[in-house]
PDB file of C-alpha atoms in Angstrom:
ATOM      1  CA  MET A   1     151.585  90.553 -11.669  1.00  0.00           C
ATOM      2  CA  ALA A   2     147.976  91.819 -11.719  1.00  0.00           C
ATOM      3  CA  GLN A   3     149.123  95.453 -11.918  1.00  0.00           C
ATOM      4  CA  PHE A   4     151.374  94.544 -14.831  1.00  0.00           C
ATOM      5  CA  ILE A   5     148.460  93.047 -16.736  1.00  0.00           C
ATOM      6  CA  VAL A   6     146.156  96.034 -16.238  1.00  0.00           C
ATOM      7  CA  ARG A   7     148.870  98.505 -17.221  1.00  0.00           C
ATOM      8  CA  ARG A   8     149.947  96.634 -20.313  1.00  0.00           C
ATOM      9  CA  ILE A   9     146.747  95.617 -22.082  1.00  0.00           C
ATOM     10  CA  PRO A  10     144.600  98.563 -23.063  1.00  0.00           C
ATOM     11  CA  SER A  11     142.621  96.616 -25.668  1.00  0.00           C
ATOM     12  CA  LEU A  12     144.637  93.601 -26.731  1.00  0.00           C
ATOM     13  CA  PRO A  13     144.267  90.172 -25.148  1.00  0.00           C
ATOM     14  CA  GLY A  14     146.479  89.296 -22.217  1.00  0.00           C
ATOM     15  CA  TRP A  15     147.177  85.664 -21.455  1.00  0.00           C
ATOM     16  CA  LEU A  16     147.349  84.222 -17.983  1.00  0.00           C
ATOM     17  CA  ALA A  17     148.508  80.618 -17.959  1.00  0.00           C
ATOM     18  CA  GLY A  18     148.754  78.484 -14.863  1.00  0.00           C
ATOM     19  CA  VAL A  19     147.776  75.044 -13.659  1.00  0.00           C
ATOM     20  CA  THR A  20     144.655  74.600 -11.568  1.00  0.00           C
ATOM     21  CA  GLY A  21     145.241  76.063  -8.125  1.00  0.00           C
ATOM     22  CA  SER A  22     148.119  78.297  -9.251  1.00  0.00           C
ATOM     23  CA  GLY A  23     146.343  81.549  -8.416  1.00  0.00           C
ATOM     24  CA  LYS A  24     144.741  82.654 -11.687  1.00  0.00           C
ATOM     25  CA  THR A  25     141.527  83.556  -9.865  1.00  0.00           C
ATOM     26  CA  GLU A  26     143.473  85.706  -7.416  1.00  0.00           C
ATOM     27  CA  VAL A  27     144.938  87.614 -10.359  1.00  0.00           C
ATOM     28  CA  TYR A  28     141.426  88.100 -11.778  1.00  0.00           C
ATOM     29  CA  LEU A  29     140.227  89.382  -8.407  1.00  0.00           C
ATOM     30  CA  SER A  30     143.123  91.838  -8.154  1.00  0.00           C
ATOM     31  CA  VAL A  31     142.485  93.190 -11.639  1.00  0.00           C
ATOM     32  CA  LEU A  32     138.767  93.557 -10.931  1.00  0.00           C
ATOM     33  CA  GLU A  33     139.489  95.374  -7.663  1.00  0.00           C
ATOM     34  CA  LYS A  34     141.591  97.921  -9.505  1.00  0.00           C
ATOM     35  CA  ARG A  35     138.928  98.400 -12.174  1.00  0.00           C
ATOM     36  CA  ALA A  36     136.136  98.662  -9.570  1.00  0.00           C
ATOM     37  CA  ARG A  37     138.020 101.438  -7.759  1.00  0.00           C
ATOM     38  CA  SER A  38     137.856 103.450 -10.970  1.00  0.00           C
ATOM     39  CA  GLY A  39     134.100 102.835 -11.306  1.00  0.00           C
ATOM     40  CA  LYS A  40     134.316 100.210 -14.039  1.00  0.00           C
ATOM     41  CA  GLN A  41     132.193  97.090 -14.409  1.00  0.00           C
ATOM     42  CA  ALA A  42     133.558  93.635 -15.202  1.00  0.00           C
ATOM     43  CA  LEU A  43     132.397  90.635 -17.192  1.00  0.00           C
ATOM     44  CA  VAL A  44     133.790  87.307 -15.995  1.00  0.00           C
ATOM     45  CA  MET A  45     133.044  84.401 -18.293  1.00  0.00           C
ATOM     46  CA  VAL A  46     133.131  80.779 -17.174  1.00  0.00           C
ATOM     47  CA  PRO A  47     132.709  77.813 -19.525  1.00  0.00           C
ATOM     48  CA  GLU A  48     130.031  75.886 -17.617  1.00  0.00           C
ATOM     49  CA  ILE A  49     127.056  76.722 -15.411  1.00  0.00           C
ATOM     50  CA  GLY A  50     128.460  74.228 -12.896  1.00  0.00           C
ATOM     51  CA  LEU A  51     131.511  76.445 -12.297  1.00  0.00           C
ATOM     52  CA  THR A  52     129.354  79.472 -11.586  1.00  0.00           C
ATOM     53  CA  PRO A  53     128.393  78.879  -7.884  1.00  0.00           C
ATOM     54  CA  GLN A  54     131.973  78.509  -6.643  1.00  0.00           C
ATOM     55  CA  THR A  55     133.097  81.495  -8.711  1.00  0.00           C
ATOM     56  CA  ILE A  56     130.200  83.631  -7.477  1.00  0.00           C
ATOM     57  CA  ALA A  57     130.887  82.715  -3.859  1.00  0.00           C
ATOM     58  CA  ARG A  58     134.527  83.702  -4.161  1.00  0.00           C
ATOM     59  CA  PHE A  59     133.772  86.993  -5.894  1.00  0.00           C
ATOM     60  CA  ARG A  60     130.970  87.955  -3.473  1.00  0.00           C
ATOM     61  CA  GLU A  61     133.254  87.127  -0.561  1.00  0.00           C
ATOM     62  CA  ARG A  62     135.916  89.473  -1.924  1.00  0.00           C
ATOM     63  CA  PHE A  63     133.839  92.413  -3.190  1.00  0.00           C
ATOM     64  CA  ASN A  64     131.429  94.643  -1.361  1.00  0.00           C
ATOM     65  CA  ALA A  65     129.593  95.270  -4.617  1.00  0.00           C
ATOM     66  CA  PRO A  66     126.716  93.682  -6.535  1.00  0.00           C
ATOM     67  CA  VAL A  67     127.711  90.496  -8.372  1.00  0.00           C
ATOM     68  CA  GLU A  68     125.150  89.240 -10.886  1.00  0.00           C
ATOM     69  CA  VAL A  69     124.905  85.930 -12.714  1.00  0.00           C
ATOM     70  CA  LEU A  70     123.850  85.269 -16.310  1.00  0.00           C
ATOM     71  CA  HIS A  71     123.434  81.831 -17.853  1.00  0.00           C
ATOM     72  CA  SER A  72     120.833  79.672 -19.583  1.00  0.00           C
ATOM     73  CA  GLY A  73     119.770  77.999 -16.323  1.00  0.00           C
ATOM     74  CA  LEU A  74     118.035  81.162 -15.126  1.00  0.00           C
ATOM     75  CA  ASN A  75     114.376  81.838 -15.801  1.00  0.00           C
ATOM     76  CA  ASP A  76     113.461  84.798 -18.005  1.00  0.00           C
ATOM     77  CA  SER A  77     112.765  87.227 -15.157  1.00  0.00           C
ATOM     78  CA  GLU A  78     116.059  86.395 -13.399  1.00  0.00           C
ATOM     79  CA  ARG A  79     117.962  86.826 -16.638  1.00  0.00           C
ATOM     80  CA  LEU A  80     116.221  90.124 -17.426  1.00  0.00           C
ATOM     81  CA  SER A  81     116.903  91.438 -13.923  1.00  0.00           C
ATOM     82  CA  ALA A  82     120.644  90.705 -14.174  1.00  0.00           C
ATOM     83  CA  TRP A  83     120.762  92.096 -17.715  1.00  0.00           C
ATOM     84  CA  LEU A  84     119.095  95.369 -16.661  1.00  0.00           C
ATOM     85  CA  LYS A  85     121.358  95.739 -13.621  1.00  0.00           C
ATOM     86  CA  ALA A  86     124.402  95.461 -15.892  1.00  0.00           C
ATOM     87  CA  LYS A  87     122.916  97.899 -18.398  1.00  0.00           C
ATOM     88  CA  ASN A  88     122.049 100.448 -15.695  1.00  0.00           C
ATOM     89  CA  GLY A  89     125.421 100.137 -13.962  1.00  0.00           C
ATOM     90  CA  GLU A  90     123.958  98.547 -10.816  1.00  0.00           C
ATOM     91  CA  ALA A  91     125.968  95.338 -11.270  1.00  0.00           C
ATOM     92  CA  ALA A  92     129.674  95.768 -10.609  1.00  0.00           C
ATOM     93  CA  ILE A  93     130.516  92.263 -11.816  1.00  0.00           C
ATOM     94  CA  VAL A  94     128.600  89.904 -14.089  1.00  0.00           C
ATOM     95  CA  ILE A  95     129.643  86.255 -14.040  1.00  0.00           C
ATOM     96  CA  GLY A  96     128.247  84.110 -16.797  1.00  0.00           C
ATOM     97  CA  THR A  97     128.598  81.621 -19.581  1.00  0.00           C
ATOM     98  CA  ARG A  98     128.978  82.489 -23.270  1.00  0.00           C
ATOM     99  CA  SER A  99     125.576  84.224 -23.583  1.00  0.00           C
ATOM    100  CA  ALA A 100     126.684  86.794 -20.965  1.00  0.00           C
ATOM    101  CA  LEU A 101     128.965  88.232 -23.637  1.00  0.00           C
ATOM    102  CA  PHE A 102     125.952  89.904 -25.272  1.00  0.00           C
ATOM    103  CA  THR A 103     125.012  91.816 -22.110  1.00  0.00           C
ATOM    104  CA  PRO A 104     125.043  95.599 -22.433  1.00  0.00           C
ATOM    105  CA  PHE A 105     127.047  97.370 -19.732  1.00  0.00           C
ATOM    106  CA  LYS A 106     126.900 100.986 -18.685  1.00  0.00           C
ATOM    107  CA  ASN A 107     130.646 101.185 -18.031  1.00  0.00           C
ATOM    108  CA  LEU A 108     132.404  97.927 -18.882  1.00  0.00           C
ATOM    109  CA  GLY A 109     136.061  98.103 -17.908  1.00  0.00           C
ATOM    110  CA  VAL A 110     137.445  94.574 -18.306  1.00  0.00           C
ATOM    111  CA  ILE A 111     136.538  91.129 -19.629  1.00  0.00           C
ATOM    112  CA  VAL A 112     137.955  87.969 -18.059  1.00  0.00           C
ATOM    113  CA  ILE A 113     137.567  84.596 -19.763  1.00  0.00           C
ATOM    114  CA  ASP A 114     138.395  81.788 -17.383  1.00  0.00           C
ATOM    115  CA  GLU A 115     139.508  78.486 -18.949  1.00  0.00           C
ATOM    116  CA  GLU A 116     139.505  80.107 -22.390  1.00  0.00           C
ATOM    117  CA  HIS A 117     140.577  76.838 -24.016  1.00  0.00           C
ATOM    118  CA  ASP A 118     137.285  75.124 -23.066  1.00  0.00           C
ATOM    119  CA  SER A 119     135.150  73.970 -26.001  1.00  0.00           C
ATOM    120  CA  SER A 120     131.984  75.127 -24.188  1.00  0.00           C
ATOM    121  CA  TYR A 121     132.702  78.657 -25.407  1.00  0.00           C
ATOM    122  CA  LYS A 122     131.931  77.469 -28.923  1.00  0.00           C
ATOM    123  CA  GLN A 123     128.264  77.766 -29.933  1.00  0.00           C
ATOM    124  CA  GLN A 124     127.508  74.840 -32.239  1.00  0.00           C
ATOM    125  CA  GLU A 125     123.755  75.253 -32.783  1.00  0.00           C
ATOM    126  CA  GLY A 126     121.842  78.025 -34.508  1.00  0.00           C
ATOM    127  CA  TRP A 127     123.995  81.109 -34.876  1.00  0.00           C
ATOM    128  CA  ARG A 128     127.530  79.711 -34.637  1.00  0.00           C
ATOM    129  CA  TYR A 129     130.242  81.677 -32.888  1.00  0.00           C
ATOM    130  CA  HIS A 130     133.142  81.297 -30.501  1.00  0.00           C
ATOM    131  CA  ALA A 131     132.604  83.417 -27.382  1.00  0.00           C
ATOM    132  CA  ARG A 132     136.335  83.800 -26.802  1.00  0.00           C
ATOM    133  CA  ASP A 133     136.878  85.317 -30.238  1.00  0.00           C
ATOM    134  CA  LEU A 134     133.851  87.600 -29.911  1.00  0.00           C
ATOM    135  CA  ALA A 135     135.038  88.695 -26.459  1.00  0.00           C
ATOM    136  CA  VAL A 136     138.421  89.653 -27.909  1.00  0.00           C
ATOM    137  CA  TYR A 137     136.617  91.608 -30.630  1.00  0.00           C
ATOM    138  CA  ARG A 138     134.350  93.321 -28.077  1.00  0.00           C
ATOM    139  CA  ALA A 139     137.302  94.271 -25.872  1.00  0.00           C
ATOM    140  CA  HIS A 140     139.147  95.673 -28.875  1.00  0.00           C
ATOM    141  CA  SER A 141     136.144  97.675 -30.113  1.00  0.00           C
ATOM    142  CA  GLU A 142     135.410  99.042 -26.615  1.00  0.00           C
ATOM    143  CA  GLN A 143     139.139  99.595 -25.981  1.00  0.00           C
ATOM    144  CA  ILE A 144     139.148  97.712 -22.692  1.00  0.00           C
ATOM    145  CA  PRO A 145     141.477  95.001 -21.396  1.00  0.00           C
ATOM    146  CA  ILE A 146     140.671  91.328 -21.715  1.00  0.00           C
ATOM    147  CA  ILE A 147     142.360  88.522 -19.828  1.00  0.00           C
ATOM    148  CA  LEU A 148     142.317  85.005 -21.247  1.00  0.00           C
ATOM    149  CA  GLY A 149     143.069  82.525 -18.486  1.00  0.00           C
ATOM    150  CA  SER A 150     143.922  78.885 -19.066  1.00  0.00           C
ATOM    151  CA  ALA A 151     145.727  75.941 -17.562  1.00  0.00           C
ATOM    152  CA  THR A 152     146.391  74.769 -21.135  1.00  0.00           C
ATOM    153  CA  PRO A 153     146.665  77.770 -23.486  1.00  0.00           C
ATOM    154  CA  ARG A 154     146.573  77.169 -27.213  1.00  0.00           C
ATOM    155  CA  THR A 155     150.112  77.629 -28.475  1.00  0.00           C
ATOM    156  CA  GLY A 156     149.405  79.249 -31.857  1.00  0.00           C
ATOM    157  CA  LYS A 157     146.965  81.828 -30.511  1.00  0.00           C
ATOM    158  CA  ARG A 158     149.213  82.539 -27.546  1.00  0.00           C
ATOM    159  CA  TYR A 159     152.206  83.171 -29.800  1.00  0.00           C
ATOM    160  CA  ALA A 160     150.167  85.442 -32.074  1.00  0.00           C
ATOM    161  CA  THR A 161     148.854  87.388 -29.095  1.00  0.00           C
ATOM    162  CA  CYS A 162     152.133  87.622 -27.197  1.00  0.00           C
ATOM    163  CA  SER A 163     154.059  88.784 -30.245  1.00  0.00           C
ATOM    164  CA  ARG A 164     151.877  91.922 -30.441  1.00  0.00           C
ATOM    165  CA  LYS A 165     153.140  95.149 -28.959  1.00  0.00           C
ATOM    166  CA  ASN A 166     151.675  96.127 -25.544  1.00  0.00           C
ATOM    167  CA  THR A 167     150.269  92.694 -24.820  1.00  0.00           C
ATOM    168  CA  ALA A 168     150.867  91.083 -21.456  1.00  0.00           C
ATOM    169  CA  CYS A 169     151.592  87.370 -21.408  1.00  0.00           C
ATOM    170  CA  CYS A 170     152.102  85.642 -18.104  1.00  0.00           C
ATOM    171  CA  ALA A 171     153.117  82.012 -17.972  1.00  0.00           C
TER     172      ALA A 171
END
């Protein structure tokens, strides 16, 4: 299934729906492995800082490549270090919350949004935006694949996405 997703979604969103424990993370890992072999970086977004440690552990266990973290719980020097590593191409994978979306990458090759339905991706204060929607825009403008994973995908958006040509939808 992971190969199907990478082949089919050059710049349009691909949906990956499955209940918790169904193997969505394994699909993400497979896609990232394929992208890493071609020298591409990856952005993996998670809705909450609390989900970051378990995600990081799993990704570091799987990849023999630098995995960086970006979220608001880091101090300024930690955040700058991760940001610069992504920008310079030293970070193969960046895992972060919605603010990680604004990270510059040297060679970004895929964006994964885990639990895309989560309301935490919506910025309510200051400059208002929805990280999921901006990620889809970024993927489209950079012509890279994006995978939107969810145990409970939004029906209307899923239909609109899946009805587009060359979009992979896995349920």
